[in-house]
Amino acid sequence: MNIYLLILGMALVTYIPRVLPLLALDLEKIPSRIKTFLAYTPFAAMGALIVPGIWESIPGNLGASIGGGIVSILVSIRFKNPVFSIIGGVLTATLILFWQ
Amino acid sequence: MVNQEDTFSRGFITGLPVFFSYLPIAITFGLLTRAAGLEMLQTFSFSALVFAGASQFVALNLLNLGAGFLEIIITTFLVNLRHLLMSASLYTKIIDPRLIPILGFGVTDESFAVAGIREGPITVPFLAGLQLVGYLGWVGGTVLGYVAGEFLPEALQAGMGFALYALFIALIAPPASRSGLIFTVAIIAAGINWALTLLGLGHGGVRIVLGIIGGALAGTILDPEGRGLR
């Protein structure tokens, strides 16, 4: 298989959904219910992206995923800085893996 | 109202968490492409042209399993279909839609999460800065992983798989702890995706799309005017 052809094909089918709404939506005329739906979309997306993928984020070690998750939640509510949450979550997961 | 501070550099700085969450995942991708026998330029093109993490891992996995061209393309399309909803949501907040054909390329789960959860309209320079810093992290991390990933300690390589989830948690936890509606919407979306996965129904990308639709729909039914978001 030609890898470059594959990459170009993947790039195309990835790009289409990213720009299609611009062509399909008249942004001025969206009904308010649809606007509410789209405004809730980011929060719904976070939920669906986290669960259940997070259980498998560190293959074969649920404890490291859960430990990292708890630390990330606590750090994010306390500091509201995503960089701290990433560092805290990854370090916790790594330490749990290291000790086992 | 438009925040006068929403400049390119503000977007770039706001996007730094995306940069840091991409870096380890991208390093892992670079490491795996090398193990799969891809050349450096192929690896670079993968991240530079597709710029969609999950689908790149899936495609690499399928390549390793000997899947065909069309199978990989269709899977990629399904995995990335969720961007359709994200773009639609994001475009309602962008002030000048003319540059969307360019900015659309930079829509990812993470840049969308940062821009979408941010209150108020989004300026084009802000979004461009936000997307560029993520893009640099993704492409730069991929190359770094290809060249030097094997020198990282094993426990850290595995622990880095958690980075994206830490970013998602960091973005949803503060608003969800403030608003019961936002919490409910996120939990319903998570529950739908989890239930479909347990039942073995649908494809990974399709499950995420259904989870997002279900969660956002619940929010719209419970709160049609979107008051819980203000």
Short mmCIF file of N, CA and C in Angstrom, two decimals, chain B residues 137-201:
data_model
loop_
_atom_site.label_atom_id
_atom_site.label_comp_id
_atom_site.label_asym_id
_atom_site.label_seq_id
_atom_site.Cartn_x
_atom_site.Cartn_y
_atom_site.Cartn_z
N GLY B 137 2.72 21.08 18.98
CA GLY B 137 2.92 20.01 19.94
C GLY B 137 2.74 18.64 19.30
N TRP B 138 1.72 18.54 18.44
CA TRP B 138 1.40 17.26 17.82
C TRP B 138 2.48 16.85 16.81
N VAL B 139 2.80 17.77 15.88
CA VAL B 139 3.78 17.45 14.84
C VAL B 139 5.18 17.33 15.44
N GLY B 140 5.53 18.29 16.31
CA GLY B 140 6.85 18.27 16.95
C GLY B 140 7.04 17.01 17.80
N GLY B 141 6.00 16.67 18.58
CA GLY B 141 6.07 15.49 19.43
C GLY B 141 6.21 14.21 18.61
N THR B 142 5.52 14.16 17.47
CA THR B 142 5.60 12.98 16.61
C THR B 142 7.04 12.76 16.14
N VAL B 143 7.66 13.85 15.66
CA VAL B 143 9.04 13.74 15.16
C VAL B 143 9.98 13.38 16.32
N LEU B 144 9.77 14.04 17.46
CA LEU B 144 10.60 13.76 18.64
C LEU B 144 10.50 12.28 19.04
N GLY B 145 9.27 11.75 19.02
CA GLY B 145 9.07 10.36 19.39
C GLY B 145 9.75 9.41 18.42
N TYR B 146 9.69 9.78 17.13
CA TYR B 146 10.32 8.94 16.10
C TYR B 146 11.82 8.89 16.32
N VAL B 147 12.40 10.05 16.65
CA VAL B 147 13.85 10.16 16.76
C VAL B 147 14.36 9.65 18.12
N ALA B 148 13.63 10.01 19.20
CA ALA B 148 14.22 9.82 20.54
C ALA B 148 13.31 9.12 21.54
N GLY B 149 12.11 8.69 21.12
CA GLY B 149 11.15 8.15 22.07
C GLY B 149 11.66 6.94 22.84
N GLU B 150 12.50 6.14 22.19
CA GLU B 150 12.93 4.89 22.83
C GLU B 150 13.83 5.13 24.04
N PHE B 151 14.31 6.37 24.20
CA PHE B 151 15.19 6.64 25.34
C PHE B 151 14.43 6.95 26.63
N LEU B 152 13.08 7.10 26.52
CA LEU B 152 12.28 7.41 27.72
C LEU B 152 12.10 6.16 28.59
N PRO B 153 12.06 6.34 29.93
CA PRO B 153 11.81 5.20 30.81
C PRO B 153 10.45 4.57 30.50
N GLU B 154 10.36 3.25 30.65
CA GLU B 154 9.14 2.53 30.27
C GLU B 154 7.91 2.98 31.05
N ALA B 155 8.08 3.15 32.38
CA ALA B 155 6.93 3.54 33.21
C ALA B 155 6.40 4.90 32.77
N LEU B 156 7.30 5.83 32.40
CA LEU B 156 6.87 7.15 31.97
C LEU B 156 6.15 7.05 30.62
N GLN B 157 6.69 6.21 29.70
CA GLN B 157 6.04 6.02 28.40
C GLN B 157 4.60 5.58 28.59
N ALA B 158 4.38 4.64 29.53
CA ALA B 158 3.02 4.14 29.77
C ALA B 158 2.18 5.20 30.48
N GLY B 159 2.77 5.87 31.47
CA GLY B 159 2.04 6.88 32.23
C GLY B 159 1.58 8.04 31.37
N MET B 160 2.35 8.33 30.30
CA MET B 160 2.02 9.45 29.42
C MET B 160 0.70 9.25 28.69
N GLY B 161 0.27 7.98 28.59
CA GLY B 161 -1.01 7.69 27.94
C GLY B 161 -2.17 8.37 28.66
N PHE B 162 -1.91 8.81 29.87
CA PHE B 162 -2.98 9.43 30.66
C PHE B 162 -3.14 10.92 30.35
N ALA B 163 -2.19 11.53 29.65
CA ALA B 163 -2.14 13.00 29.50
C ALA B 163 -3.42 13.60 28.93
N LEU B 164 -3.96 12.99 27.84
CA LEU B 164 -5.15 13.57 27.22
C LEU B 164 -6.34 13.54 28.17
N TYR B 165 -6.45 12.45 28.95
CA TYR B 165 -7.58 12.35 29.88
C TYR B 165 -7.45 13.39 30.98
N ALA B 166 -6.21 13.64 31.42
CA ALA B 166 -5.99 14.68 32.43
C ALA B 166 -6.44 16.03 31.89
N LEU B 167 -6.17 16.29 30.59
CA LEU B 167 -6.61 17.56 30.00
C LEU B 167 -8.13 17.64 29.96
N PHE B 168 -8.78 16.56 29.50
CA PHE B 168 -10.25 16.57 29.43
C PHE B 168 -10.85 16.78 30.82
N ILE B 169 -10.29 16.08 31.80
CA ILE B 169 -10.78 16.22 33.18
C ILE B 169 -10.60 17.67 33.65
N ALA B 170 -9.44 18.24 33.35
CA ALA B 170 -9.15 19.61 33.79
C ALA B 170 -10.13 20.60 33.17
N LEU B 171 -10.64 20.29 31.96
CA LEU B 171 -11.56 21.21 31.29
C LEU B 171 -13.00 21.04 31.76
N ILE B 172 -13.39 19.81 32.11
CA ILE B 172 -14.79 19.58 32.47
C ILE B 172 -15.02 19.70 33.98
N ALA B 173 -14.04 19.39 34.81
CA ALA B 173 -14.29 19.35 36.26
C ALA B 173 -14.72 20.71 36.84
N PRO B 174 -14.04 21.81 36.52
CA PRO B 174 -14.49 23.09 37.11
C PRO B 174 -15.92 23.49 36.72
N PRO B 175 -16.30 23.49 35.40
CA PRO B 175 -17.70 23.84 35.11
C PRO B 175 -18.69 22.82 35.66
N ALA B 176 -18.32 21.52 35.67
CA ALA B 176 -19.26 20.50 36.17
C ALA B 176 -19.45 20.61 37.68
N SER B 177 -18.44 21.10 38.38
CA SER B 177 -18.59 21.24 39.83
C SER B 177 -19.40 22.49 40.17
N ARG B 178 -19.54 23.41 39.19
CA ARG B 178 -20.29 24.65 39.38
C ARG B 178 -21.75 24.47 38.98
N SER B 179 -22.01 23.71 37.93
CA SER B 179 -23.36 23.62 37.36
C SER B 179 -23.83 22.17 37.33
N GLY B 180 -24.96 21.92 37.99
CA GLY B 180 -25.55 20.58 37.99
C GLY B 180 -25.96 20.14 36.59
N LEU B 181 -26.41 21.10 35.77
CA LEU B 181 -26.83 20.77 34.40
C LEU B 181 -25.64 20.29 33.57
N ILE B 182 -24.53 21.02 33.68
CA ILE B 182 -23.33 20.64 32.91
C ILE B 182 -22.84 19.26 33.38
N PHE B 183 -22.88 19.05 34.69
CA PHE B 183 -22.49 17.75 35.25
C PHE B 183 -23.36 16.65 34.66
N THR B 184 -24.69 16.88 34.66
CA THR B 184 -25.64 15.89 34.15
C THR B 184 -25.38 15.58 32.68
N VAL B 185 -25.17 16.63 31.88
CA VAL B 185 -24.93 16.45 30.44
C VAL B 185 -23.69 15.59 30.21
N ALA B 186 -22.62 15.88 30.95
CA ALA B 186 -21.37 15.12 30.78
C ALA B 186 -21.56 13.66 31.20
N ILE B 187 -22.29 13.45 32.32
CA ILE B 187 -22.50 12.09 32.83
C ILE B 187 -23.36 11.27 31.86
N ILE B 188 -24.39 11.90 31.28
CA ILE B 188 -25.25 11.18 30.33
C ILE B 188 -24.45 10.78 29.09
N ALA B 189 -23.64 11.71 28.58
CA ALA B 189 -22.82 11.40 27.40
C ALA B 189 -21.85 10.26 27.72
N ALA B 190 -21.23 10.34 28.89
CA ALA B 190 -20.29 9.29 29.30
C ALA B 190 -21.01 7.95 29.44
N GLY B 191 -22.22 7.98 30.07
CA GLY B 191 -22.99 6.76 30.29
C GLY B 191 -23.40 6.10 28.98
N ILE B 192 -23.82 6.92 27.99
CA ILE B 192 -24.23 6.36 26.70
C ILE B 192 -23.04 5.68 26.03
N ASN B 193 -21.90 6.37 26.00
CA ASN B 193 -20.72 5.78 25.35
C ASN B 193 -20.29 4.50 26.06
N TRP B 194 -20.33 4.53 27.39
CA TRP B 194 -19.91 3.35 28.17
C TRP B 194 -20.86 2.18 27.94
N ALA B 195 -22.16 2.47 27.97
CA ALA B 195 -23.17 1.41 27.78
C ALA B 195 -23.02 0.78 26.40
N LEU B 196 -22.86 1.63 25.37
CA LEU B 196 -22.73 1.10 24.00
C LEU B 196 -21.46 0.24 23.89
N THR B 197 -20.40 0.68 24.60
CA THR B 197 -19.15 -0.08 24.55
C THR B 197 -19.33 -1.44 25.24
N LEU B 198 -19.98 -1.43 26.41
CA LEU B 198 -20.21 -2.69 27.14
C LEU B 198 -21.07 -3.65 26.32
N LEU B 199 -22.05 -3.08 25.60
CA LEU B 199 -22.94 -3.90 24.79
C LEU B 199 -22.29 -4.31 23.47
N GLY B 200 -21.13 -3.70 23.18
CA GLY B 200 -20.45 -4.02 21.93
C GLY B 200 -21.17 -3.48 20.72
N LEU B 201 -21.95 -2.41 20.89
CA LEU B 201 -22.71 -1.84 19.78
C LEU B 201 -21.93 -0.71 19.11
#
